[in-house]
PDB file of C-alpha atoms in Angstrom:
ATOM      1  CA  MET F   1      48.546   4.243   1.495  1.00 29.00           C
ATOM      2  CA  LYS F   2      50.309   0.981   2.127  1.00 33.00           C
ATOM      3  CA  LYS F   3      48.234  -1.833   3.556  1.00 34.00           C
ATOM      4  CA  ALA F   4      49.438  -5.401   3.990  1.00 33.00           C
ATOM      5  CA  ILE F   5      48.035  -8.318   5.912  1.00 33.00           C
ATOM      6  CA  LEU F   6      49.991 -11.035   7.707  1.00 35.00           C
ATOM      7  CA  VAL F   7      48.500 -14.430   6.887  1.00 37.00           C
ATOM      8  CA  LEU F   8      47.025 -15.713  10.122  1.00 36.00           C
ATOM      9  CA  PHE F   9      44.200 -18.229  10.397  1.00 38.00           C
ATOM     10  CA  VAL F  10      42.578 -17.304  13.694  1.00 36.00           C
ATOM     11  CA  ALA F  11      38.915 -18.065  13.101  1.00 38.00           C
ATOM     12  CA  ALA F  12      37.071 -19.842  15.884  1.00 33.00           C
ATOM     13  CA  GLY F  13      37.783 -23.549  15.831  1.00 38.00           C
ATOM     14  CA  PHE F  14      41.007 -23.123  13.874  1.00 41.00           C
ATOM     15  CA  ILE F  15      43.330 -22.893  16.850  1.00 40.00           C
ATOM     16  CA  SER F  16      44.241 -25.975  18.839  1.00 43.00           C
ATOM     17  CA  CYS F  17      45.795 -25.164  22.182  1.00 46.00           C
ATOM     18  CA  GLY F  18      47.374 -27.717  24.449  1.00 51.00           C
ATOM     19  CA  ALA F  19      46.084 -30.766  22.548  1.00 64.00           C
ATOM     20  CA  SER F  20      48.272 -33.847  22.316  1.00 85.00           C
ATOM     21  CA  THR F  21      50.024 -34.866  19.110  1.00 88.00           C
ATOM     22  CA  ASN F  22      48.203 -37.312  16.868  1.00 92.00           C
ATOM     23  CA  PRO F  23      50.805 -39.510  15.097  1.00 93.00           C
ATOM     24  CA  GLN F  24      48.537 -39.992  12.071  1.00 95.00           C
ATOM     25  CA  LEU F  25      48.048 -36.265  11.569  1.00 95.00           C
ATOM     26  CA  LYS F  26      51.771 -35.634  12.032  1.00 95.00           C
ATOM     27  CA  ALA F  27      52.549 -38.252   9.380  1.00 96.00           C
ATOM     28  CA  LYS F  28      49.956 -36.717   7.046  1.00 95.00           C
ATOM     29  CA  ILE F  29      51.594 -33.303   7.391  1.00 96.00           C
ATOM     30  CA  GLY F  30      55.004 -34.792   6.668  1.00 94.00           C
ATOM     31  CA  GLY F  31      53.649 -36.462   3.547  1.00 94.00           C
ATOM     32  CA  ILE F  32      52.203 -33.197   2.215  1.00 94.00           C
ATOM     33  CA  PHE F  33      55.508 -31.388   2.754  1.00 93.00           C
ATOM     34  CA  ALA F  34      57.417 -34.229   1.052  1.00 90.00           C
ATOM     35  CA  GLN F  35      55.141 -34.242  -2.008  1.00 88.00           C
ATOM     36  CA  SER F  36      55.328 -30.488  -2.474  1.00 84.00           C
ATOM     37  CA  SER F  37      58.936 -30.183  -3.672  1.00 78.00           C
ATOM     38  CA  SER F  38      58.987 -28.569  -7.131  1.00 81.00           C
ATOM     39  CA  SER F  39      61.645 -27.026  -9.367  1.00 84.00           C
ATOM     40  CA  ARG F  40      59.081 -25.283 -11.585  1.00 92.00           C
ATOM     41  CA  ASN F  41      60.000 -21.683 -12.390  1.00 95.00           C
ATOM     42  CA  TYR F  42      57.159 -19.153 -12.529  1.00 94.00           C
ATOM     43  CA  GLY F  43      59.339 -16.316 -13.841  1.00 94.00           C
ATOM     44  CA  ASN F  44      59.236 -12.664 -12.869  1.00 94.00           C
ATOM     45  CA  SER F  45      56.118 -11.314 -11.242  1.00 91.00           C
ATOM     46  CA  ARG F  46      54.241  -8.316 -12.514  1.00 88.00           C
ATOM     47  CA  ARG F  47      54.362  -5.512  -9.972  1.00 88.00           C
ATOM     48  CA  PHE F  48      52.146  -7.136  -7.382  1.00 88.00           C
ATOM     49  CA  THR F  49      49.777  -4.790  -5.542  1.00 84.00           C
ATOM     50  CA  ALA F  50      46.724  -7.063  -5.225  1.00 84.00           C
ATOM     51  CA  PRO F  51      45.830 -10.681  -6.037  1.00 87.00           C
ATOM     52  CA  MET F  52      44.274 -11.702  -9.344  1.00 91.00           C
ATOM     53  CA  ARG F  53      40.484 -11.618  -9.616  1.00 92.00           C
ATOM     54  CA  TYR F  54      38.759 -14.240  -7.512  1.00 94.00           C
ATOM     55  CA  ALA F  55      37.304 -17.259  -9.309  1.00 96.00           C
ATOM     56  CA  VAL F  56      35.777 -20.555  -8.257  1.00 97.00           C
ATOM     57  CA  GLY F  57      38.408 -23.296  -8.261  1.00 98.00           C
ATOM     58  CA  GLN F  58      41.338 -21.209  -7.025  1.00 97.00           C
ATOM     59  CA  TYR F  59      43.328 -22.536  -4.068  1.00 97.00           C
ATOM     60  CA  VAL F  60      46.547 -22.016  -2.126  1.00 96.00           C
ATOM     61  CA  VAL F  61      48.248 -24.423   0.272  1.00 96.00           C
ATOM     62  CA  HIS F  62      50.800 -23.096   2.752  1.00 95.00           C
ATOM     63  CA  GLY F  63      53.058 -25.043   5.085  1.00 95.00           C
ATOM     64  CA  VAL F  64      53.903 -23.487   8.446  1.00 94.00           C
ATOM     65  CA  THR F  65      57.045 -24.417  10.379  1.00 95.00           C
ATOM     66  CA  GLU F  66      57.572 -23.297  13.967  1.00 92.00           C
ATOM     67  CA  ASP F  67      61.030 -22.703  15.430  1.00 92.00           C
ATOM     68  CA  ASP F  68      60.729 -25.958  17.397  1.00 93.00           C
ATOM     69  CA  GLY F  69      60.147 -27.928  14.196  1.00 93.00           C
ATOM     70  CA  THR F  70      56.390 -28.313  14.618  1.00 94.00           C
ATOM     71  CA  ARG F  71      54.619 -28.107  11.258  1.00 95.00           C
ATOM     72  CA  SER F  72      51.075 -27.506  10.057  1.00 94.00           C
ATOM     73  CA  ILE F  73      49.185 -27.045   6.799  1.00 95.00           C
ATOM     74  CA  SER F  74      46.751 -24.245   5.899  1.00 92.00           C
ATOM     75  CA  LYS F  75      44.621 -24.320   2.752  1.00 94.00           C
ATOM     76  CA  THR F  76      42.315 -21.648   1.384  1.00 93.00           C
ATOM     77  CA  ALA F  77      40.063 -22.435  -1.588  1.00 96.00           C
ATOM     78  CA  ILE F  78      37.168 -20.833  -3.434  1.00 96.00           C
ATOM     79  CA  VAL F  79      34.723 -23.699  -3.819  1.00 98.00           C
ATOM     80  CA  GLY F  80      31.506 -22.050  -5.002  1.00 97.00           C
ATOM     81  CA  ARG F  81      29.316 -19.011  -5.673  1.00 94.00           C
ATOM     82  CA  ASP F  82      26.015 -17.971  -4.153  1.00 91.00           C
ATOM     83  CA  GLY F  83      24.827 -15.074  -6.290  1.00 91.00           C
ATOM     84  CA  SER F  84      27.389 -12.288  -5.865  1.00 92.00           C
ATOM     85  CA  ALA F  85      28.996 -14.047  -2.891  1.00 95.00           C
ATOM     86  CA  TYR F  86      31.924 -16.466  -2.952  1.00 95.00           C
ATOM     87  CA  VAL F  87      32.154 -19.607  -0.834  1.00 96.00           C
ATOM     88  CA  PHE F  88      35.613 -19.724   0.731  1.00 94.00           C
ATOM     89  CA  GLU F  89      36.785 -22.900   2.433  1.00 94.00           C
ATOM     90  CA  PHE F  90      39.493 -22.666   5.097  1.00 91.00           C
ATOM     91  CA  SER F  91      41.181 -25.822   6.339  1.00 92.00           C
ATOM     92  CA  ASN F  92      43.926 -26.157   8.910  1.00 92.00           C
ATOM     93  CA  LEU F  93      45.820 -29.363   9.624  1.00 94.00           C
ATOM     94  CA  THR F  94      47.946 -29.441  12.778  1.00 94.00           C
ATOM     95  CA  GLU F  95      49.599 -32.288  14.625  1.00 94.00           C
ATOM     96  CA  SER F  96      46.577 -32.458  16.924  1.00 92.00           C
ATOM     97  CA  GLN F  97      43.587 -31.286  14.867  1.00 90.00           C
ATOM     98  CA  ASP F  98      42.117 -31.313  11.357  1.00 92.00           C
ATOM     99  CA  SER F  99      39.673 -28.396  11.000  1.00 90.00           C
ATOM    100  CA  VAL F 100      37.616 -27.106   8.096  1.00 93.00           C
ATOM    101  CA  ALA F 101      35.052 -24.324   7.719  1.00 90.00           C
ATOM    102  CA  GLN F 102      33.264 -22.576   4.880  1.00 92.00           C
ATOM    103  CA  LEU F 103      32.256 -18.921   4.770  1.00 90.00           C
ATOM    104  CA  CYS F 104      29.825 -17.516   2.207  1.00 92.00           C
ATOM    105  CA  ILE F 105      31.091 -13.965   1.781  1.00 90.00           C
ATOM    106  CA  ASP F 106      29.570 -11.087  -0.171  1.00 92.00           C
ATOM    107  CA  GLY F 107      31.568  -7.975  -1.096  1.00 89.00           C
ATOM    108  CA  MET F 108      34.929  -9.662  -1.618  1.00 88.00           C
ATOM    109  CA  ASP F 109      35.417  -8.300  -5.146  1.00 87.00           C
ATOM    110  CA  LYS F 110      35.178  -4.757  -3.812  1.00 86.00           C
ATOM    111  CA  ALA F 111      37.406  -5.619  -0.849  1.00 82.00           C
ATOM    112  CA  ARG F 112      40.034  -6.996  -3.229  1.00 81.00           C
ATOM    113  CA  ARG F 113      40.129  -3.678  -5.076  1.00 80.00           C
ATOM    114  CA  THR F 114      40.115  -1.443  -1.998  1.00 79.00           C
ATOM    115  CA  GLY F 115      41.851  -3.598   0.617  1.00 74.00           C
ATOM    116  CA  ASN F 116      39.018  -2.803   3.052  1.00 75.00           C
ATOM    117  CA  THR F 117      36.982  -5.643   4.605  1.00 73.00           C
ATOM    118  CA  ASP F 118      34.615  -3.372   6.567  1.00 75.00           C
ATOM    119  CA  ASP F 119      31.817  -3.663   4.020  1.00 74.00           C
ATOM    120  CA  ILE F 120      31.871  -7.408   3.465  1.00 83.00           C
ATOM    121  CA  ASP F 121      28.949  -9.495   4.628  1.00 86.00           C
ATOM    122  CA  ILE F 122      29.171 -13.081   5.863  1.00 87.00           C
ATOM    123  CA  ARG F 123      25.911 -14.754   4.813  1.00 89.00           C
ATOM    124  CA  TRP F 124      26.491 -18.105   6.442  1.00 90.00           C
ATOM    125  CA  ILE F 125      29.161 -20.282   8.021  1.00 89.00           C
ATOM    126  CA  LYS F 126      29.537 -24.057   7.881  1.00 92.00           C
ATOM    127  CA  VAL F 127      31.795 -25.858  10.332  1.00 90.00           C
ATOM    128  CA  LYS F 128      32.707 -29.522  10.152  1.00 90.00           C
ATOM    129  CA  GLY F 129      33.097 -31.139  13.555  1.00 85.00           C
ATOM    130  CA  GLU F 130      35.481 -33.907  14.561  1.00 80.00           C
ATOM    131  CA  ASP F 131      32.566 -36.340  14.237  1.00 84.00           C
ATOM    132  CA  GLY F 132      32.200 -35.395  10.571  1.00 87.00           C
ATOM    133  CA  LYS F 133      28.877 -33.611  11.079  1.00 92.00           C
ATOM    134  CA  VAL F 134      28.425 -30.187   9.502  1.00 93.00           C
ATOM    135  CA  GLN F 135      26.780 -27.336  11.379  1.00 91.00           C
ATOM    136  CA  LYS F 136      25.451 -24.360   9.410  1.00 90.00           C
ATOM    137  CA  LEU F 137      25.183 -20.983  11.095  1.00 86.00           C
ATOM    138  CA  GLU F 138      23.227 -18.140   9.528  1.00 84.00           C
ATOM    139  CA  GLY F 139      21.117 -15.134  10.395  1.00 80.00           C
ATOM    140  CA  PRO F 140      21.168 -14.168  14.094  1.00 77.00           C
ATOM    141  CA  MET F 141      23.276 -17.256  14.879  1.00 74.00           C
ATOM    142  CA  ILE F 142      26.385 -15.748  13.295  1.00 75.00           C
ATOM    143  CA  TYR F 143      25.949 -12.158  14.456  1.00 71.00           C
ATOM    144  CA  MET F 144      28.339 -12.525  17.400  1.00 66.00           C
ATOM    145  CA  MET F 145      30.815 -14.560  15.361  1.00 67.00           C
ATOM    146  CA  ARG F 146      31.131 -12.185  12.413  1.00 65.00           C
ATOM    147  CA  ALA F 147      33.877 -10.104  14.018  1.00 62.00           C
ATOM    148  CA  VAL F 148      35.957 -13.187  14.769  1.00 62.00           C
ATOM    149  CA  TYR F 149      35.587 -14.650  11.299  1.00 64.00           C
ATOM    150  CA  LYS F 150      36.168 -11.319   9.585  1.00 60.00           C
ATOM    151  CA  ASN F 151      39.582 -11.350  11.230  1.00 57.00           C
ATOM    152  CA  SER F 152      40.381 -14.575   9.384  1.00 58.00           C
ATOM    153  CA  LEU F 153      39.580 -12.865   6.073  1.00 62.00           C
ATOM    154  CA  ARG F 154      42.714 -10.793   6.479  1.00 57.00           C
ATOM    155  CA  SER F 155      44.472 -13.890   5.185  1.00 56.00           C
ATOM    156  CA  VAL F 156      42.863 -13.441   1.767  1.00 63.00           C
ATOM    157  CA  ASN F 157      42.390  -9.672   1.511  1.00 59.00           C
ATOM    158  CA  VAL F 158      45.706  -8.140   0.498  1.00 65.00           C
ATOM    159  CA  LYS F 159      46.154  -4.607  -0.841  1.00 64.00           C
ATOM    160  CA  ILE F 160      49.652  -3.145  -1.179  1.00 74.00           C
ATOM    161  CA  GLY F 161      50.263   0.446  -2.197  1.00 71.00           C
ATOM    162  CA  THR F 162      53.992   0.248  -2.885  1.00 81.00           C
ATOM    163  CA  TYR F 163      56.346  -2.124  -4.666  1.00 84.00           C
ATOM    164  CA  THR F 164      59.715  -3.280  -3.300  1.00 89.00           C
ATOM    165  CA  ASP F 165      61.612  -5.865  -5.303  1.00 92.00           C
ATOM    166  CA  GLY F 166      61.941  -8.969  -3.159  1.00 94.00           C
ATOM    167  CA  GLY F 167      64.034 -10.832  -5.710  1.00 96.00           C
ATOM    168  CA  VAL F 168      63.830 -14.564  -6.341  1.00 96.00           C
ATOM    169  CA  VAL F 169      62.132 -16.734  -3.709  1.00 96.00           C
ATOM    170  CA  ARG F 170      62.394 -20.527  -3.687  1.00 96.00           C
ATOM    171  CA  VAL F 171      59.712 -22.469  -1.845  1.00 96.00           C
ATOM    172  CA  PRO F 172      58.365 -26.027  -2.174  1.00 95.00           C
ATOM    173  CA  ALA F 173      55.824 -24.862  -4.783  1.00 96.00           C
ATOM    174  CA  GLY F 174      58.555 -23.575  -7.093  1.00 95.00           C
ATOM    175  CA  VAL F 175      60.771 -20.601  -7.938  1.00 96.00           C
ATOM    176  CA  PHE F 176      59.235 -17.114  -8.057  1.00 96.00           C
ATOM    177  CA  GLY F 177      61.097 -14.116  -9.473  1.00 96.00           C
ATOM    178  CA  ARG F 178      60.798 -10.373  -8.841  1.00 95.00           C
ATOM    179  CA  THR F 179      58.471 -10.788  -5.892  1.00 95.00           C
ATOM    180  CA  ASN F 180      57.083  -7.871  -3.901  1.00 93.00           C
ATOM    181  CA  VAL F 181      58.441  -7.935  -0.346  1.00 93.00           C
ATOM    182  CA  VAL F 182      56.352  -6.304   2.374  1.00 89.00           C
ATOM    183  CA  ASN F 183      56.831  -5.721   6.087  1.00 86.00           C
ATOM    184  CA  ALA F 184      53.472  -6.241   7.762  1.00 76.00           C
ATOM    185  CA  GLU F 185      51.934  -5.806  11.200  1.00 69.00           C
ATOM    186  CA  VAL F 186      48.590  -7.043  12.496  1.00 62.00           C
ATOM    187  CA  VAL F 187      46.988  -7.155  15.947  1.00 56.00           C
ATOM    188  CA  VAL F 188      45.141 -10.386  16.771  1.00 53.00           C
ATOM    189  CA  LEU F 189      43.398 -10.974  20.097  1.00 53.00           C
ATOM    190  CA  GLY F 190      45.477  -8.232  21.692  1.00 61.00           C
ATOM    191  CA  SER F 191      48.833  -9.500  20.406  1.00 65.00           C
ATOM    192  CA  THR F 192      50.913  -7.769  17.719  1.00 69.00           C
ATOM    193  CA  TYR F 193      52.478  -9.890  14.988  1.00 70.00           C
ATOM    194  CA  ARG F 194      55.122  -8.565  12.589  1.00 81.00           C
ATOM    195  CA  SER F 195      56.391 -10.348   9.528  1.00 86.00           C
ATOM    196  CA  LYS F 196      58.169 -10.038   6.202  1.00 91.00           C
ATOM    197  CA  SER F 197      56.183 -11.478   3.300  1.00 91.00           C
ATOM    198  CA  TRP F 198      56.830 -12.062  -0.401  1.00 95.00           C
ATOM    199  CA  TYR F 199      54.080 -11.925  -3.072  1.00 94.00           C
ATOM    200  CA  HIS F 200      53.878 -13.015  -6.714  1.00 95.00           C
ATOM    201  CA  SER F 201      51.243 -12.325  -9.360  1.00 95.00           C
ATOM    202  CA  SER F 202      51.010 -15.998 -10.414  1.00 96.00           C
ATOM    203  CA  VAL F 203      49.563 -17.005  -7.041  1.00 96.00           C
ATOM    204  CA  PRO F 204      45.765 -16.672  -6.622  1.00 95.00           C
ATOM    205  CA  ILE F 205      43.634 -15.662  -3.618  1.00 92.00           C
ATOM    206  CA  ASN F 206      46.300 -13.889  -1.540  1.00 89.00           C
ATOM    207  CA  GLY F 207      49.404 -13.936  -3.747  1.00 93.00           C
ATOM    208  CA  MET F 208      51.643 -15.015  -0.883  1.00 93.00           C
ATOM    209  CA  VAL F 209      54.743 -17.078  -1.606  1.00 96.00           C
ATOM    210  CA  LYS F 210      56.476 -16.875   1.767  1.00 95.00           C
ATOM    211  CA  SER F 211      56.171 -15.147   5.138  1.00 92.00           C
ATOM    212  CA  VAL F 212      58.580 -15.068   8.077  1.00 93.00           C
ATOM    213  CA  THR F 213      57.850 -13.509  11.463  1.00 89.00           C
ATOM    214  CA  ASP F 214      60.330 -10.932  12.708  1.00 86.00           C
ATOM    215  CA  ASP F 215      61.309 -13.148  15.622  1.00 85.00           C
ATOM    216  CA  ASN F 216      61.913 -16.078  13.217  1.00 82.00           C
ATOM    217  CA  GLU F 217      59.569 -18.226  15.284  1.00 86.00           C
ATOM    218  CA  GLN F 218      57.343 -19.053  12.325  1.00 91.00           C
ATOM    219  CA  THR F 219      57.910 -19.528   8.593  1.00 94.00           C
ATOM    220  CA  MET F 220      55.080 -19.980   6.101  1.00 93.00           C
ATOM    221  CA  GLU F 221      55.885 -21.273   2.606  1.00 96.00           C
ATOM    222  CA  LEU F 222      53.724 -21.960  -0.433  1.00 96.00           C
ATOM    223  CA  LEU F 223      53.412 -25.708  -1.015  1.00 97.00           C
ATOM    224  CA  ASP F 224      50.874 -25.788  -3.826  1.00 96.00           C
ATOM    225  CA  PHE F 225      48.389 -23.563  -5.656  1.00 96.00           C
ATOM    226  CA  GLY F 226      46.090 -23.502  -8.635  1.00 96.00           C
ATOM    227  CA  THR F 227      43.660 -21.292 -10.505  1.00 96.00           C
ATOM    228  CA  ARG F 228      41.149 -24.103 -10.970  1.00 95.00           C
ATOM    229  CA  GLY F 229      40.349 -27.545  -9.653  1.00 95.00           C
ATOM    230  CA  ALA F 230      39.679 -26.837  -5.968  1.00 96.00           C
ATOM    231  CA  THR F 231      37.294 -29.366  -4.411  1.00 93.00           C
ATOM    232  CA  ALA F 232      35.206 -28.787  -1.304  1.00 95.00           C
ATOM    233  CA  GLN F 233      35.645 -30.823   1.870  1.00 94.00           C
ATOM    234  CA  ILE F 234      32.225 -29.659   3.074  1.00 94.00           C
ATOM    235  CA  GLN F 235      29.236 -30.346   0.813  1.00 85.00           C
TER     236      GLN F 235
END
């Protein structure tokens, strides 16, 4: 069975609606895009059906461009272990907000193999506020939030049952050959999103190189990635 997930960061606190543009954040986004241009060639992908095994230090950075030219940055990193659980850090930089949260998640190795997030368990959540203070939620405090945050894990849990050659894809992070191209659909907060996405076996965590919505209103491109060296923004 074919299962693919559109990369969407919709966890609570990650969406900024109606906020005014912060010139400093806009300049920071522009700087990240400008520094991400690379001609490095990663060659032909193995037949991508799932990302490589998770490991502490892996990270991916994606740049998102809206049809009106508005840009944002999304980063996902594995910054630690807590027994069998991984500590994932999700950060989202928009023109109006800089957000970061950590989720300590058990069961992700199994979810990577099966593509099913139903059995994962979120042990705790840390959220960094605009004042720099970190709030930790655990136990009964995160019971009501688990469903919302599990939705955000669709951005890292990718399982694809078929292979379709997507050819060579050029993005700021480099040149990726023989990608796997997938048409995906996901329902978020009652809205249906459809996209075409390209994956490559060199890319950790979710394998995504590029994603474009069917209406061409949003394009997500890989700006940077690594299999080690990720540092946590929340201690």
